[in-house]
PDB file of C-alpha atoms in Angstrom:
ATOM      1  CA  SER A   9      -0.299  -5.061  15.616  1.00 43.00           C
ATOM      2  CA  GLN A  10      -2.238  -1.835  16.030  1.00 48.00           C
ATOM      3  CA  GLN A  11      -0.345   1.391  15.605  1.00 60.00           C
ATOM      4  CA  GLY A  12      -3.164   3.892  15.859  1.00 67.00           C
ATOM      5  CA  GLU A  13      -5.638   3.837  18.696  1.00 78.00           C
ATOM      6  CA  GLU A  14      -8.791   5.859  18.383  1.00 82.00           C
ATOM      7  CA  ASP A  15     -10.591   7.598  21.181  1.00 84.00           C
ATOM      8  CA  PRO A  16     -13.442   7.435  21.992  1.00 90.00           C
ATOM      9  CA  GLN A  17     -14.459   3.940  20.927  1.00 89.00           C
ATOM     10  CA  ALA A  18     -18.006   5.173  20.402  1.00 93.00           C
ATOM     11  CA  LEU A  19     -19.564   8.613  20.041  1.00 95.00           C
ATOM     12  CA  SER A  20     -23.237   9.564  19.907  1.00 96.00           C
ATOM     13  CA  ILE A  21     -24.309  13.093  18.920  1.00 96.00           C
ATOM     14  CA  GLN A  22     -27.225  15.041  17.463  1.00 97.00           C
ATOM     15  CA  GLU A  23     -27.361  16.320  13.908  1.00 97.00           C
ATOM     16  CA  GLY A  24     -25.715  19.699  13.582  1.00 97.00           C
ATOM     17  CA  GLU A  25     -23.212  19.082  16.372  1.00 97.00           C
ATOM     18  CA  ASN A  26     -19.508  18.679  15.782  1.00 97.00           C
ATOM     19  CA  ALA A  27     -17.824  15.310  16.228  1.00 97.00           C
ATOM     20  CA  THR A  28     -14.218  14.993  17.313  1.00 96.00           C
ATOM     21  CA  MET A  29     -12.269  11.760  17.192  1.00 96.00           C
ATOM     22  CA  ASN A  30      -8.708  11.308  18.361  1.00 95.00           C
ATOM     23  CA  CYS A  31      -5.952   8.959  17.321  1.00 93.00           C
ATOM     24  CA  SER A  32      -2.692   8.177  19.074  1.00 93.00           C
ATOM     25  CA  TYR A  33       0.181   6.238  17.582  1.00 90.00           C
ATOM     26  CA  LYS A  34       3.465   4.846  18.781  1.00 87.00           C
ATOM     27  CA  THR A  35       6.231   5.118  16.214  1.00 83.00           C
ATOM     28  CA  SER A  36       7.399   7.806  13.823  1.00 82.00           C
ATOM     29  CA  ILE A  37       5.302   8.129  10.695  1.00 83.00           C
ATOM     30  CA  ASN A  38       5.497   9.263   7.101  1.00 82.00           C
ATOM     31  CA  ASN A  39       1.845  10.172   6.975  1.00 87.00           C
ATOM     32  CA  LEU A  40      -1.425   9.529   8.776  1.00 91.00           C
ATOM     33  CA  GLN A  41      -4.697   8.793   7.064  1.00 92.00           C
ATOM     34  CA  TRP A  42      -8.361   8.722   8.092  1.00 95.00           C
ATOM     35  CA  TYR A  43     -10.881   6.306   6.658  1.00 95.00           C
ATOM     36  CA  ARG A  44     -14.605   5.866   7.019  1.00 96.00           C
ATOM     37  CA  GLN A  45     -16.531   2.600   6.967  1.00 95.00           C
ATOM     38  CA  ASN A  46     -20.283   2.313   6.664  1.00 93.00           C
ATOM     39  CA  SER A  47     -21.730  -0.729   8.382  1.00 88.00           C
ATOM     40  CA  GLY A  48     -20.659  -3.958   6.699  1.00 82.00           C
ATOM     41  CA  ARG A  49     -18.903  -2.203   3.806  1.00 87.00           C
ATOM     42  CA  GLY A  50     -15.358  -1.443   2.717  1.00 89.00           C
ATOM     43  CA  LEU A  51     -13.345   1.535   3.897  1.00 93.00           C
ATOM     44  CA  VAL A  52     -13.314   4.858   2.105  1.00 94.00           C
ATOM     45  CA  HIS A  53     -10.240   7.087   2.215  1.00 93.00           C
ATOM     46  CA  LEU A  54     -11.114  10.503   3.639  1.00 95.00           C
ATOM     47  CA  ILE A  55      -7.945  12.486   4.075  1.00 94.00           C
ATOM     48  CA  LEU A  56      -4.164  12.132   4.330  1.00 92.00           C
ATOM     49  CA  ILE A  57      -1.913  14.392   6.375  1.00 93.00           C
ATOM     50  CA  ARG A  58       1.846  14.237   6.011  1.00 90.00           C
ATOM     51  CA  SER A  59       4.225  14.305   8.922  1.00 90.00           C
ATOM     52  CA  ASN A  60       5.360  17.853   8.067  1.00 92.00           C
ATOM     53  CA  GLU A  61       1.797  19.182   8.036  1.00 95.00           C
ATOM     54  CA  ARG A  62      -0.118  20.328  11.096  1.00 97.00           C
ATOM     55  CA  GLU A  63      -3.628  20.805   9.789  1.00 97.00           C
ATOM     56  CA  LYS A  64      -5.622  19.892   6.739  1.00 96.00           C
ATOM     57  CA  HIS A  65      -9.194  20.561   5.598  1.00 96.00           C
ATOM     58  CA  SER A  66     -11.536  18.789   3.238  1.00 95.00           C
ATOM     59  CA  GLY A  67     -15.119  20.030   3.138  1.00 96.00           C
ATOM     60  CA  ARG A  68     -16.573  19.533   6.636  1.00 97.00           C
ATOM     61  CA  LEU A  69     -13.515  17.563   7.743  1.00 97.00           C
ATOM     62  CA  ARG A  70     -10.602  19.038   9.616  1.00 98.00           C
ATOM     63  CA  VAL A  71      -7.586  16.940  10.582  1.00 98.00           C
ATOM     64  CA  THR A  72      -4.774  18.000  12.868  1.00 97.00           C
ATOM     65  CA  LEU A  73      -1.492  16.265  13.512  1.00 97.00           C
ATOM     66  CA  ASP A  74       0.841  16.734  16.477  1.00 96.00           C
ATOM     67  CA  THR A  75       3.945  14.665  15.881  1.00 93.00           C
ATOM     68  CA  SER A  76       5.456  15.681  19.227  1.00 94.00           C
ATOM     69  CA  LYS A  77       2.501  14.061  20.995  1.00 94.00           C
ATOM     70  CA  LYS A  78       2.089  11.340  18.370  1.00 93.00           C
ATOM     71  CA  SER A  79      -1.566  12.184  18.009  1.00 94.00           C
ATOM     72  CA  SER A  80      -4.111  13.287  15.440  1.00 95.00           C
ATOM     73  CA  SER A  81      -7.704  14.428  15.572  1.00 96.00           C
ATOM     74  CA  LEU A  82     -10.536  14.328  13.066  1.00 97.00           C
ATOM     75  CA  LEU A  83     -13.250  16.946  13.389  1.00 98.00           C
ATOM     76  CA  ILE A  84     -16.508  16.635  11.480  1.00 97.00           C
ATOM     77  CA  THR A  85     -18.423  19.913  11.608  1.00 97.00           C
ATOM     78  CA  ALA A  86     -22.207  20.274  11.359  1.00 97.00           C
ATOM     79  CA  SER A  87     -22.690  16.514  11.411  1.00 97.00           C
ATOM     80  CA  ARG A  88     -25.473  14.787   9.498  1.00 97.00           C
ATOM     81  CA  ALA A  89     -27.221  11.469  10.011  1.00 96.00           C
ATOM     82  CA  ALA A  90     -25.374  10.246   6.891  1.00 96.00           C
ATOM     83  CA  ASP A  91     -22.069  10.681   8.771  1.00 97.00           C
ATOM     84  CA  THR A  92     -23.008   7.695  10.934  1.00 97.00           C
ATOM     85  CA  ALA A  93     -20.164   5.230  10.379  1.00 97.00           C
ATOM     86  CA  SER A  94     -16.945   3.936  11.887  1.00 95.00           C
ATOM     87  CA  TYR A  95     -13.856   6.077  11.474  1.00 96.00           C
ATOM     88  CA  PHE A  96     -10.329   4.701  11.432  1.00 94.00           C
ATOM     89  CA  CYS A  97      -6.957   6.317  11.556  1.00 93.00           C
ATOM     90  CA  ALA A  98      -4.086   4.565   9.832  1.00 91.00           C
ATOM     91  CA  THR A  99      -0.392   5.236   9.930  1.00 87.00           C
ATOM     92  CA  VAL A 100       2.313   4.330   7.482  1.00 77.00           C
ATOM     93  CA  SER A 101       5.128   2.291   8.931  1.00 68.00           C
ATOM     94  CA  MET A 102       8.133   0.653   7.368  1.00 64.00           C
ATOM     95  CA  PHE A 103       7.815  -3.049   6.757  1.00 59.00           C
ATOM     96  CA  SER A 104      10.642  -5.506   6.368  1.00 57.00           C
ATOM     97  CA  GLY A 105      12.145  -5.278   2.906  1.00 59.00           C
ATOM     98  CA  GLY A 106      11.714  -1.503   2.845  1.00 62.00           C
ATOM     99  CA  TYR A 107       8.056  -1.540   1.895  1.00 66.00           C
ATOM    100  CA  ASN A 108       5.521   0.739   3.487  1.00 70.00           C
ATOM    101  CA  LYS A 109       2.254  -0.519   4.897  1.00 75.00           C
ATOM    102  CA  LEU A 110      -0.757   0.990   6.585  1.00 82.00           C
ATOM    103  CA  ILE A 111      -1.580  -0.042  10.118  1.00 84.00           C
ATOM    104  CA  PHE A 112      -5.119   0.641  11.289  1.00 88.00           C
ATOM    105  CA  GLY A 113      -6.547   1.357  14.696  1.00 85.00           C
ATOM    106  CA  ALA A 114      -9.701  -0.267  16.037  1.00 85.00           C
ATOM    107  CA  GLY A 115     -11.891   2.680  15.044  1.00 90.00           C
ATOM    108  CA  THR A 116     -14.451   5.050  16.523  1.00 93.00           C
ATOM    109  CA  ARG A 117     -18.134   4.270  15.961  1.00 94.00           C
ATOM    110  CA  LEU A 118     -19.999   7.523  15.348  1.00 97.00           C
ATOM    111  CA  ALA A 119     -23.787   7.687  15.581  1.00 97.00           C
ATOM    112  CA  VAL A 120     -25.478  10.913  14.477  1.00 97.00           C
ATOM    113  CA  HIS A 121     -29.138  11.138  15.499  1.00 96.00           C
ATOM    114  CA  PRO A 122     -31.670  13.217  13.549  1.00 92.00           C
TER     115      PRO A 122
ATOM    116  CA  ASP B  14     -14.915   5.700 -11.253  1.00 66.00           C
ATOM    117  CA  VAL B  15     -12.005   3.672  -9.937  1.00 63.00           C
ATOM    118  CA  LYS B  16     -12.872   0.375  -8.377  1.00 91.00           C
ATOM    119  CA  VAL B  17     -11.720  -2.550  -6.357  1.00 95.00           C
ATOM    120  CA  THR B  18     -14.117  -5.429  -6.836  1.00 96.00           C
ATOM    121  CA  GLN B  19     -14.391  -8.422  -4.554  1.00 96.00           C
ATOM    122  CA  SER B  20     -16.152 -11.332  -6.158  1.00 89.00           C
ATOM    123  CA  SER B  21     -18.509 -12.219  -3.307  1.00 91.00           C
ATOM    124  CA  ARG B  22     -20.255 -10.158  -0.618  1.00 92.00           C
ATOM    125  CA  TYR B  23     -21.230 -13.170   1.468  1.00 95.00           C
ATOM    126  CA  LEU B  24     -19.764 -16.649   1.460  1.00 96.00           C
ATOM    127  CA  VAL B  25     -20.512 -19.728   3.557  1.00 97.00           C
ATOM    128  CA  LYS B  26     -18.031 -22.598   3.449  1.00 97.00           C
ATOM    129  CA  ARG B  27     -17.511 -25.813   5.359  1.00 97.00           C
ATOM    130  CA  THR B  28     -14.552 -26.596   7.587  1.00 98.00           C
ATOM    131  CA  GLY B  29     -11.725 -28.104   5.579  1.00 97.00           C
ATOM    132  CA  GLU B  30     -12.798 -26.642   2.238  1.00 97.00           C
ATOM    133  CA  LYS B  31     -10.349 -24.748   0.051  1.00 97.00           C
ATOM    134  CA  VAL B  32     -11.635 -21.211  -0.347  1.00 97.00           C
ATOM    135  CA  PHE B  33     -10.710 -18.629  -2.954  1.00 97.00           C
ATOM    136  CA  LEU B  34     -11.423 -14.934  -2.436  1.00 97.00           C
ATOM    137  CA  GLU B  35     -10.916 -12.890  -5.557  1.00 97.00           C
ATOM    138  CA  CYS B  36     -10.070  -9.217  -5.852  1.00 97.00           C
ATOM    139  CA  VAL B  37      -9.773  -7.198  -9.058  1.00 97.00           C
ATOM    140  CA  GLN B  38      -8.769  -3.541  -9.443  1.00 96.00           C
ATOM    141  CA  ASP B  39      -9.076  -1.397 -12.554  1.00 94.00           C
ATOM    142  CA  MET B  40      -6.670   1.407 -11.582  1.00 89.00           C
ATOM    143  CA  ASP B  41      -3.396  -0.167 -12.746  1.00 90.00           C
ATOM    144  CA  HIS B  42      -2.174  -0.060  -9.143  1.00 90.00           C
ATOM    145  CA  GLU B  43       1.065  -1.802  -8.295  1.00 89.00           C
ATOM    146  CA  ASN B  44       0.192  -2.562  -4.687  1.00 90.00           C
ATOM    147  CA  MET B  45      -2.551  -4.838  -3.425  1.00 93.00           C
ATOM    148  CA  PHE B  46      -3.422  -5.950   0.076  1.00 94.00           C
ATOM    149  CA  TRP B  47      -5.630  -8.402   1.938  1.00 96.00           C
ATOM    150  CA  TYR B  48      -6.899  -7.547   5.410  1.00 96.00           C
ATOM    151  CA  ARG B  49      -9.267  -9.275   7.748  1.00 96.00           C
ATOM    152  CA  GLN B  50     -11.467  -7.313  10.104  1.00 94.00           C
ATOM    153  CA  ASP B  51     -12.791  -8.646  13.384  1.00 92.00           C
ATOM    154  CA  PRO B  52     -14.704  -6.841  16.153  1.00 86.00           C
ATOM    155  CA  GLY B  53     -12.349  -5.264  18.656  1.00 80.00           C
ATOM    156  CA  LEU B  54      -9.260  -6.170  16.629  1.00 83.00           C
ATOM    157  CA  GLY B  55      -9.532  -3.685  13.787  1.00 85.00           C
ATOM    158  CA  LEU B  56      -7.971  -4.463  10.427  1.00 91.00           C
ATOM    159  CA  ARG B  57      -5.071  -6.867  10.336  1.00 92.00           C
ATOM    160  CA  LEU B  58      -2.855  -7.328   7.308  1.00 92.00           C
ATOM    161  CA  ILE B  59      -2.710 -10.889   5.978  1.00 96.00           C
ATOM    162  CA  TYR B  60      -0.635 -10.582   2.790  1.00 95.00           C
ATOM    163  CA  PHE B  61       0.363  -7.900   0.359  1.00 92.00           C
ATOM    164  CA  SER B  62       1.891  -7.676  -3.088  1.00 93.00           C
ATOM    165  CA  TYR B  63       3.941  -4.919  -4.686  1.00 88.00           C
ATOM    166  CA  ASP B  64       4.223  -6.470  -8.121  1.00 88.00           C
ATOM    167  CA  VAL B  65       3.003  -9.299 -10.285  1.00 91.00           C
ATOM    168  CA  LYS B  66       4.062 -12.697  -8.941  1.00 87.00           C
ATOM    169  CA  MET B  67       5.416 -11.004  -5.833  1.00 89.00           C
ATOM    170  CA  LYS B  68       3.994 -11.530  -2.347  1.00 92.00           C
ATOM    171  CA  GLU B  69       4.939 -10.625   1.183  1.00 90.00           C
ATOM    172  CA  LYS B  70       3.550 -11.870   4.481  1.00 91.00           C
ATOM    173  CA  GLY B  71       1.665  -9.430   6.640  1.00 90.00           C
ATOM    174  CA  ASP B  72       0.976  -9.726  10.337  1.00 89.00           C
ATOM    175  CA  ILE B  73      -1.252 -12.821  10.292  1.00 94.00           C
ATOM    176  CA  PRO B  74      -0.399 -14.990   7.249  1.00 96.00           C
ATOM    177  CA  GLU B  75      -0.873 -18.367   8.928  1.00 96.00           C
ATOM    178  CA  GLY B  76      -3.532 -20.472   7.234  1.00 96.00           C
ATOM    179  CA  TYR B  77      -3.571 -18.268   4.127  1.00 98.00           C
ATOM    180  CA  SER B  78      -1.776 -18.027   0.825  1.00 97.00           C
ATOM    181  CA  VAL B  79      -2.080 -15.595  -2.081  1.00 97.00           C
ATOM    182  CA  SER B  80      -1.645 -15.475  -5.818  1.00 97.00           C
ATOM    183  CA  ARG B  81      -0.937 -12.559  -8.130  1.00 96.00           C
ATOM    184  CA  GLU B  82      -0.545 -13.804 -11.682  1.00 95.00           C
ATOM    185  CA  LYS B  83      -1.817 -10.574 -13.238  1.00 95.00           C
ATOM    186  CA  LYS B  84      -1.408  -6.991 -12.085  1.00 95.00           C
ATOM    187  CA  GLU B  85      -5.125  -6.398 -11.662  1.00 96.00           C
ATOM    188  CA  ARG B  86      -5.965  -9.545  -9.712  1.00 97.00           C
ATOM    189  CA  PHE B  87      -4.961 -10.590  -6.201  1.00 97.00           C
ATOM    190  CA  SER B  88      -6.425 -13.794  -4.801  1.00 97.00           C
ATOM    191  CA  LEU B  89      -6.531 -14.905  -1.180  1.00 98.00           C
ATOM    192  CA  ILE B  90      -6.601 -18.656  -0.611  1.00 98.00           C
ATOM    193  CA  LEU B  91      -7.665 -20.467   2.528  1.00 97.00           C
ATOM    194  CA  GLU B  92      -6.041 -23.868   2.031  1.00 94.00           C
ATOM    195  CA  SER B  93      -8.254 -25.637   4.584  1.00 97.00           C
ATOM    196  CA  ALA B  94     -10.887 -23.334   6.031  1.00 97.00           C
ATOM    197  CA  SER B  95     -11.393 -23.339   9.768  1.00 97.00           C
ATOM    198  CA  THR B  96     -14.058 -21.721  11.947  1.00 97.00           C
ATOM    199  CA  ASN B  97     -11.567 -19.180  13.305  1.00 97.00           C
ATOM    200  CA  GLN B  98     -11.248 -17.820   9.791  1.00 98.00           C
ATOM    201  CA  THR B  99     -14.828 -16.608   9.901  1.00 98.00           C
ATOM    202  CA  SER B 100     -14.384 -12.886   9.342  1.00 97.00           C
ATOM    203  CA  MET B 101     -14.823  -9.910   7.050  1.00 96.00           C
ATOM    204  CA  TYR B 102     -12.114  -9.900   4.381  1.00 97.00           C
ATOM    205  CA  LEU B 103     -11.137  -6.638   2.745  1.00 96.00           C
ATOM    206  CA  CYS B 104      -9.020  -6.169  -0.338  1.00 96.00           C
ATOM    207  CA  ALA B 105      -7.298  -2.860  -1.092  1.00 94.00           C
ATOM    208  CA  SER B 106      -4.974  -1.374  -3.671  1.00 92.00           C
ATOM    209  CA  SER B 107      -2.713   1.653  -3.893  1.00 88.00           C
ATOM    210  CA  SER B 108      -0.276   3.173  -6.354  1.00 82.00           C
ATOM    211  CA  GLY B 109       3.359   4.178  -6.231  1.00 65.00           C
ATOM    212  CA  PRO B 110       6.354   3.257  -4.117  1.00 58.00           C
ATOM    213  CA  ARG B 111       5.050   5.081  -1.073  1.00 60.00           C
ATOM    214  CA  THR B 112       1.765   4.506   0.635  1.00 57.00           C
ATOM    215  CA  TYR B 113      -0.877   7.003  -0.310  1.00 70.00           C
ATOM    216  CA  GLY B 114      -4.596   6.488   0.051  1.00 81.00           C
ATOM    217  CA  TYR B 115      -5.819   2.953  -0.299  1.00 88.00           C
ATOM    218  CA  THR B 116      -8.899   2.068  -2.317  1.00 91.00           C
ATOM    219  CA  PHE B 117     -10.888  -0.711  -0.695  1.00 94.00           C
ATOM    220  CA  GLY B 118     -13.333  -3.226  -2.041  1.00 95.00           C
ATOM    221  CA  SER B 119     -16.729  -3.710  -0.412  1.00 94.00           C
ATOM    222  CA  GLY B 120     -15.561  -6.717   1.544  1.00 95.00           C
ATOM    223  CA  THR B 121     -16.437 -10.405   1.681  1.00 96.00           C
ATOM    224  CA  ARG B 122     -18.084 -11.698   4.830  1.00 96.00           C
ATOM    225  CA  LEU B 123     -16.939 -15.301   5.107  1.00 97.00           C
ATOM    226  CA  THR B 124     -18.595 -17.759   7.466  1.00 98.00           C
ATOM    227  CA  VAL B 125     -16.959 -21.139   7.989  1.00 98.00           C
ATOM    228  CA  VAL B 126     -19.290 -23.743   9.494  1.00 97.00           C
TER     229      VAL B 126
END
């Protein structure tokens, strides 16, 4: 079951431009996380934003969270060709037995052209 | 540098074979997870473990089993591989009772012929 759904599915931009990816989710969350995946590789954790936070920064990354709209956005500023990858949002939901688990969306494929 | 290591990057197996995918983490994490990733379907949770010898079914456990005899090692077992199990398999680990950032392995691309 997918909790987060990213939008757009694919994004193509030029180096130096900003890239914005959006994520919508369905149920209440404890936190929301963004991951990056280079082609054919594992995922790398980028940033975590808690449900009581509205914005968070890490280097060229800026994440916002709007719990009233059940949505989040990831902004990559001054993009580089090396930012080309797929980006996933993931939300924490309660699993049976009281355990937490991450549920991932289908991802946004970002292509940054030199 | 903390690591999650998956034993194989690419694997080709025949239908009906028993397949073992191994995952080892060196971070002393309590929690370990197996996902499969397919185009258009994202990552789907197969099994997870919150402690040694403990396992819980994820969203798609059918056709799979797992083993966690030691804290650092979490194995995914395909009892009788089928072509619909051709996929990218990703192992991950995390620490603590709540879910913080996961650390992923590089993945194993399994092809069943």
